[in-house]
mmCIF file of C-alpha atoms in Angstrom:
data_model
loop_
_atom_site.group_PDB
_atom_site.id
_atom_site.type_symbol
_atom_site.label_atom_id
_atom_site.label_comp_id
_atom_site.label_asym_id
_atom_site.label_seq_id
_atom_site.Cartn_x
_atom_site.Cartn_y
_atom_site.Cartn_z
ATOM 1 C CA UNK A 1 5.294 -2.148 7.318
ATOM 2 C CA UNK A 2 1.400 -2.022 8.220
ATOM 3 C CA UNK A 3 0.191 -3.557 11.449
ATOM 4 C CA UNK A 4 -3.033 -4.544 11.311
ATOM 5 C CA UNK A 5 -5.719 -7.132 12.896
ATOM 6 C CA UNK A 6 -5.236 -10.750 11.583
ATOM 7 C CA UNK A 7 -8.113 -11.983 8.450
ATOM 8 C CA UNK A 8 -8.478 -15.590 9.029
ATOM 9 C CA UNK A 9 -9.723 -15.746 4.911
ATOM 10 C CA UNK A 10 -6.317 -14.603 4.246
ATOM 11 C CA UNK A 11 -4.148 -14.701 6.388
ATOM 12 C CA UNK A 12 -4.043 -18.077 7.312
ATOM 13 C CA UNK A 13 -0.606 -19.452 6.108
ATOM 14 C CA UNK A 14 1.308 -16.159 6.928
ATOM 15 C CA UNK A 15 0.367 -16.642 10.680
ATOM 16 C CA UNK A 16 1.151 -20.563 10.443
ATOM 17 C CA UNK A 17 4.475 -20.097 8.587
ATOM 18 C CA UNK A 18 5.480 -17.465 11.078
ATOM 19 C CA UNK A 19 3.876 -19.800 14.305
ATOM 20 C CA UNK A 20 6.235 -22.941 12.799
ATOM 21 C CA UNK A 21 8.922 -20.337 12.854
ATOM 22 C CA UNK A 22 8.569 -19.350 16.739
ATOM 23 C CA UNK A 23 7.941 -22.965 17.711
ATOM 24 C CA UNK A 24 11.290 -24.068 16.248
ATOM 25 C CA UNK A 25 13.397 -21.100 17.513
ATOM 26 C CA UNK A 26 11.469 -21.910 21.042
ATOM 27 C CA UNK A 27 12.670 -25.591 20.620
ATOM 28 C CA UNK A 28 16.301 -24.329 19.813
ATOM 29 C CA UNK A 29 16.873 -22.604 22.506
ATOM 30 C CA UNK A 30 16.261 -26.130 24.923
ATOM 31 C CA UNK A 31 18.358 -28.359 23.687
ATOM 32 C CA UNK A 32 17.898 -31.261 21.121
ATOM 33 C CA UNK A 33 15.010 -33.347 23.208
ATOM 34 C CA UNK A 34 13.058 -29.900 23.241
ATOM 35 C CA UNK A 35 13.415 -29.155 20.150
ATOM 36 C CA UNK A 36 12.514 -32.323 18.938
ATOM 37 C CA UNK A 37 8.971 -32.055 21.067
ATOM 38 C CA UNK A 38 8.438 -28.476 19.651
ATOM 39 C CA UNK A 39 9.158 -29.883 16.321
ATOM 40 C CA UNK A 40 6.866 -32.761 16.830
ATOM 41 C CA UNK A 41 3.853 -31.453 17.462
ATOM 42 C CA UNK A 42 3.832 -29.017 14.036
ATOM 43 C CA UNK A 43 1.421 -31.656 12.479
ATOM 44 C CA UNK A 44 -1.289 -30.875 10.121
ATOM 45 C CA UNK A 45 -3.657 -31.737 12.637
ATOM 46 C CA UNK A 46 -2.413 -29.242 15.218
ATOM 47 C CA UNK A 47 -2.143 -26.556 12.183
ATOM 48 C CA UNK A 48 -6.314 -26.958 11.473
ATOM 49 C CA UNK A 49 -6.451 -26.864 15.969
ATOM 50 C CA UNK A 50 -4.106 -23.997 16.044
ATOM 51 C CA UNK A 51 -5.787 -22.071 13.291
ATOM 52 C CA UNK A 52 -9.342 -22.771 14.061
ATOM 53 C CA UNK A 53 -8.513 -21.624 17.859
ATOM 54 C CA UNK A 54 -6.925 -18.230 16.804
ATOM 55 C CA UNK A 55 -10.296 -17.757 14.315
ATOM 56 C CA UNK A 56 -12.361 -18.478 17.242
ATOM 57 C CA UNK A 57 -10.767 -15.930 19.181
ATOM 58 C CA UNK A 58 -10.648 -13.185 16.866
ATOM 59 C CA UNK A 59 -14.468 -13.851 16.240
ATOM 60 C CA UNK A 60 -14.737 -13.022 19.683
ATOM 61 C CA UNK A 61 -12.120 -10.343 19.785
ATOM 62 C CA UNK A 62 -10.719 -9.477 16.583
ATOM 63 C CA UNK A 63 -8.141 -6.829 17.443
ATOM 64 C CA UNK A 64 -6.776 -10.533 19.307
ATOM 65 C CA UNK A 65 -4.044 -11.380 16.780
ATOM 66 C CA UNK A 66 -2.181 -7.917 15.387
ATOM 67 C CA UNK A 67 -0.173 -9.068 12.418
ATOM 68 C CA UNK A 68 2.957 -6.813 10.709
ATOM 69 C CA UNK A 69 2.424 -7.268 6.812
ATOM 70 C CA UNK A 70 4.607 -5.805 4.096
ATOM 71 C CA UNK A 71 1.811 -6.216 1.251
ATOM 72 C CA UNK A 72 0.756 -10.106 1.576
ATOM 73 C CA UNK A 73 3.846 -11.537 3.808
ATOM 74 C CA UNK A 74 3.631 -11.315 6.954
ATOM 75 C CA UNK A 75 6.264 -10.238 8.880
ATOM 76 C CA UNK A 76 5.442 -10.805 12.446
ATOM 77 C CA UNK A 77 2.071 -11.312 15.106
ATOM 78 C CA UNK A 78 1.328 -10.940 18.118
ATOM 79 C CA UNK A 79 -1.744 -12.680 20.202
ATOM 80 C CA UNK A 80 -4.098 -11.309 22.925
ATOM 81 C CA UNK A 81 -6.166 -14.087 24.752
ATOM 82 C CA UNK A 82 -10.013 -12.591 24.496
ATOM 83 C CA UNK A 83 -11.195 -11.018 27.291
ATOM 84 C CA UNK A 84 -13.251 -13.936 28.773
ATOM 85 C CA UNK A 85 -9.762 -16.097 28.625
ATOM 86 C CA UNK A 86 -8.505 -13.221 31.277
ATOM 87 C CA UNK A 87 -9.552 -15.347 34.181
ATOM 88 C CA UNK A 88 -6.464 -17.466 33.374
ATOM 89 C CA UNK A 89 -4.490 -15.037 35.068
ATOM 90 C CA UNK A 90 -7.036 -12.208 36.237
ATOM 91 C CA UNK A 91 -5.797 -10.237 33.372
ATOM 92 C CA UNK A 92 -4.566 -9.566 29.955
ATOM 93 C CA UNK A 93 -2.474 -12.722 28.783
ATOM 94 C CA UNK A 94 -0.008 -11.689 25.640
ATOM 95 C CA UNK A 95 0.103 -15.382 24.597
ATOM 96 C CA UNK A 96 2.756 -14.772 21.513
ATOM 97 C CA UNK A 97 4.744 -12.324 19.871
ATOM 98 C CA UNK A 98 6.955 -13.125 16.812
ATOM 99 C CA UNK A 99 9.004 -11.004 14.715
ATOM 100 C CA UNK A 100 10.723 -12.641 11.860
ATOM 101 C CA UNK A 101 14.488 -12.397 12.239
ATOM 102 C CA UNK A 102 14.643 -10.469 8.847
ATOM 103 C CA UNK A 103 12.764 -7.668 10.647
ATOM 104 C CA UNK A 104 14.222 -8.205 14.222
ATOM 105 C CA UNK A 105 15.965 -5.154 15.502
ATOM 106 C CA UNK A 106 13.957 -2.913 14.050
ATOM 107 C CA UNK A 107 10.391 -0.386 15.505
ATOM 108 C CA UNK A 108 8.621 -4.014 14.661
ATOM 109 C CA UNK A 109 8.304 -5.683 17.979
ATOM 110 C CA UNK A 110 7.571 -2.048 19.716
ATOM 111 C CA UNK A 111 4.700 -1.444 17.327
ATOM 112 C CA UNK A 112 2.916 -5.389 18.033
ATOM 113 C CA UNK A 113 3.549 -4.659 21.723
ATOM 114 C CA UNK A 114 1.762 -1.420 21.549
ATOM 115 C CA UNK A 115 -0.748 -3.366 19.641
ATOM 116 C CA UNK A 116 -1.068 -5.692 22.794
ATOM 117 C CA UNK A 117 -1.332 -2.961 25.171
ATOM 118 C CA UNK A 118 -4.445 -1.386 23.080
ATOM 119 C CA UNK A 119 -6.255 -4.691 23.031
ATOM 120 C CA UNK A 120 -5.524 -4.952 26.741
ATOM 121 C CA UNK A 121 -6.791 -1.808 27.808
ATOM 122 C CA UNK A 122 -10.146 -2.274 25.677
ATOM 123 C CA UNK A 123 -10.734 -5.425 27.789
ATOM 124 C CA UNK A 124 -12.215 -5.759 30.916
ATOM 125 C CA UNK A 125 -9.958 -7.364 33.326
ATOM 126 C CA UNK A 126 -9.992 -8.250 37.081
ATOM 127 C CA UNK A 127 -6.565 -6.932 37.758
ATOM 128 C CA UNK A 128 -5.410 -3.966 35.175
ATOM 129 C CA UNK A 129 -2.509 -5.828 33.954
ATOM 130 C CA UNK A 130 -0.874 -7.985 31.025
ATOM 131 C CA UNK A 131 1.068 -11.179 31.672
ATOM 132 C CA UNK A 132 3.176 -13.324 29.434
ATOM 133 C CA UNK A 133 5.766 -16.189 30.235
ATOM 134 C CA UNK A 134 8.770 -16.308 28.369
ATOM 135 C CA UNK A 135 11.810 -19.105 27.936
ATOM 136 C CA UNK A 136 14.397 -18.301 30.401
ATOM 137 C CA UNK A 137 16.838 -19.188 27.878
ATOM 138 C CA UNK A 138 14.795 -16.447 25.365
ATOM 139 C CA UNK A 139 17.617 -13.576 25.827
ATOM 140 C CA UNK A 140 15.981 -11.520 22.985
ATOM 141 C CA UNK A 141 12.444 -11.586 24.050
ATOM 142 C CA UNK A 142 13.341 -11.121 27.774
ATOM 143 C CA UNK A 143 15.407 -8.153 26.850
ATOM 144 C CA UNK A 144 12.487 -6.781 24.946
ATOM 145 C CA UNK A 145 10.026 -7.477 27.860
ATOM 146 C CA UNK A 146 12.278 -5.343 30.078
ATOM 147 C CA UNK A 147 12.442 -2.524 27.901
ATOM 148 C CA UNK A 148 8.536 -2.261 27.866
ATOM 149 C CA UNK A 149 8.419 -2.704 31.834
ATOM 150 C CA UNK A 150 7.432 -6.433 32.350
ATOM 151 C CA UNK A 151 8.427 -7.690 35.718
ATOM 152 C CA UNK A 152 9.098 -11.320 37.166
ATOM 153 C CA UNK A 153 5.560 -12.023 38.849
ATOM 154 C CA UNK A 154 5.876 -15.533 40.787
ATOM 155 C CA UNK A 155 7.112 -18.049 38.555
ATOM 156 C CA UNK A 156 5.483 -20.536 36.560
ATOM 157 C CA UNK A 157 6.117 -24.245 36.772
ATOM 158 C CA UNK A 158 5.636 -27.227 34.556
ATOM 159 C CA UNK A 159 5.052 -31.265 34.334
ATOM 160 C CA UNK A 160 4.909 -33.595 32.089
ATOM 161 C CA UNK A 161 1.423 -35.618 32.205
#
């Protein structure tokens, strides 16, 4: 398995098959009325948002989006904010990380997080750092989190508009 930066041209419907994929296992892990908004919002409109966004930001950046490909399938990603997006958090912001669960438990995950921590340390950043959030109810990706280090920081809170 190759990691590699992510080629809008063709890798388009690898990244959105595998982003569908980590919105519905987010969803699951809520209940049903989570899962049902996760769900919802896969339209075809937010697919040409979504993948126009992540284009954008690997024009600006394009070590950004790290994909895992075993020839043409992608196997997992993982997404860097740009540098200018830093200011979010006054630093690096790992904004996802999927693995498909075919390749879960194995060097996959280690090698897109490494791939995250090279884009980080390229970028300039107020505070030398790289934040995430992650679904209390995520046992997996907390556990991996942990392994690499990553530390409760405050705690991030929600509304509804």
């Amino acid at each position: 398995m190759e990691t590699r930066p992510y080629d809008p041209e063709t890798d388009a419907a690898g990244l959105w098959e595998l982003k569908e994929r980590f919105e519905h296992e987010l969803g699951a892990l809520g209940g049903e009325e989570k899962a049902d908004s996760y769900g919802g919002k896969l339209t075809d409109d937010y697919r040409e948002r979504y993948l126009d966004w992540v284009a954008r930001c690997v024009e600006r950046d394009p070590d950004s989006v790290t994909v895992a490909a075993d020839g043409t399938d992608l196997a997992g990603y993982v997404f860097v904010l740009p540098e200018e997006l830093a200011m979010i958090w006054d630093a690096a912001v790992l904004n996802e990380l999927y693995v498909r669960e075919s390749s879960r438990g194995t060097d996959l995950a280690d090698d897109l997080m490494t791939a995250a921590y090279d884009c980080a340390r390229d970028q300039e950043l107020p505070l030398d750092r790289i934040m995430l959030d992650v679904d209390r109810e995520n046992g997996p990706a907390g556990g991996l989190y942990a392994r690499h280090g990553f530390e409760s920081w405050g705690e991030l809170r929600a509304r509804d508009l």
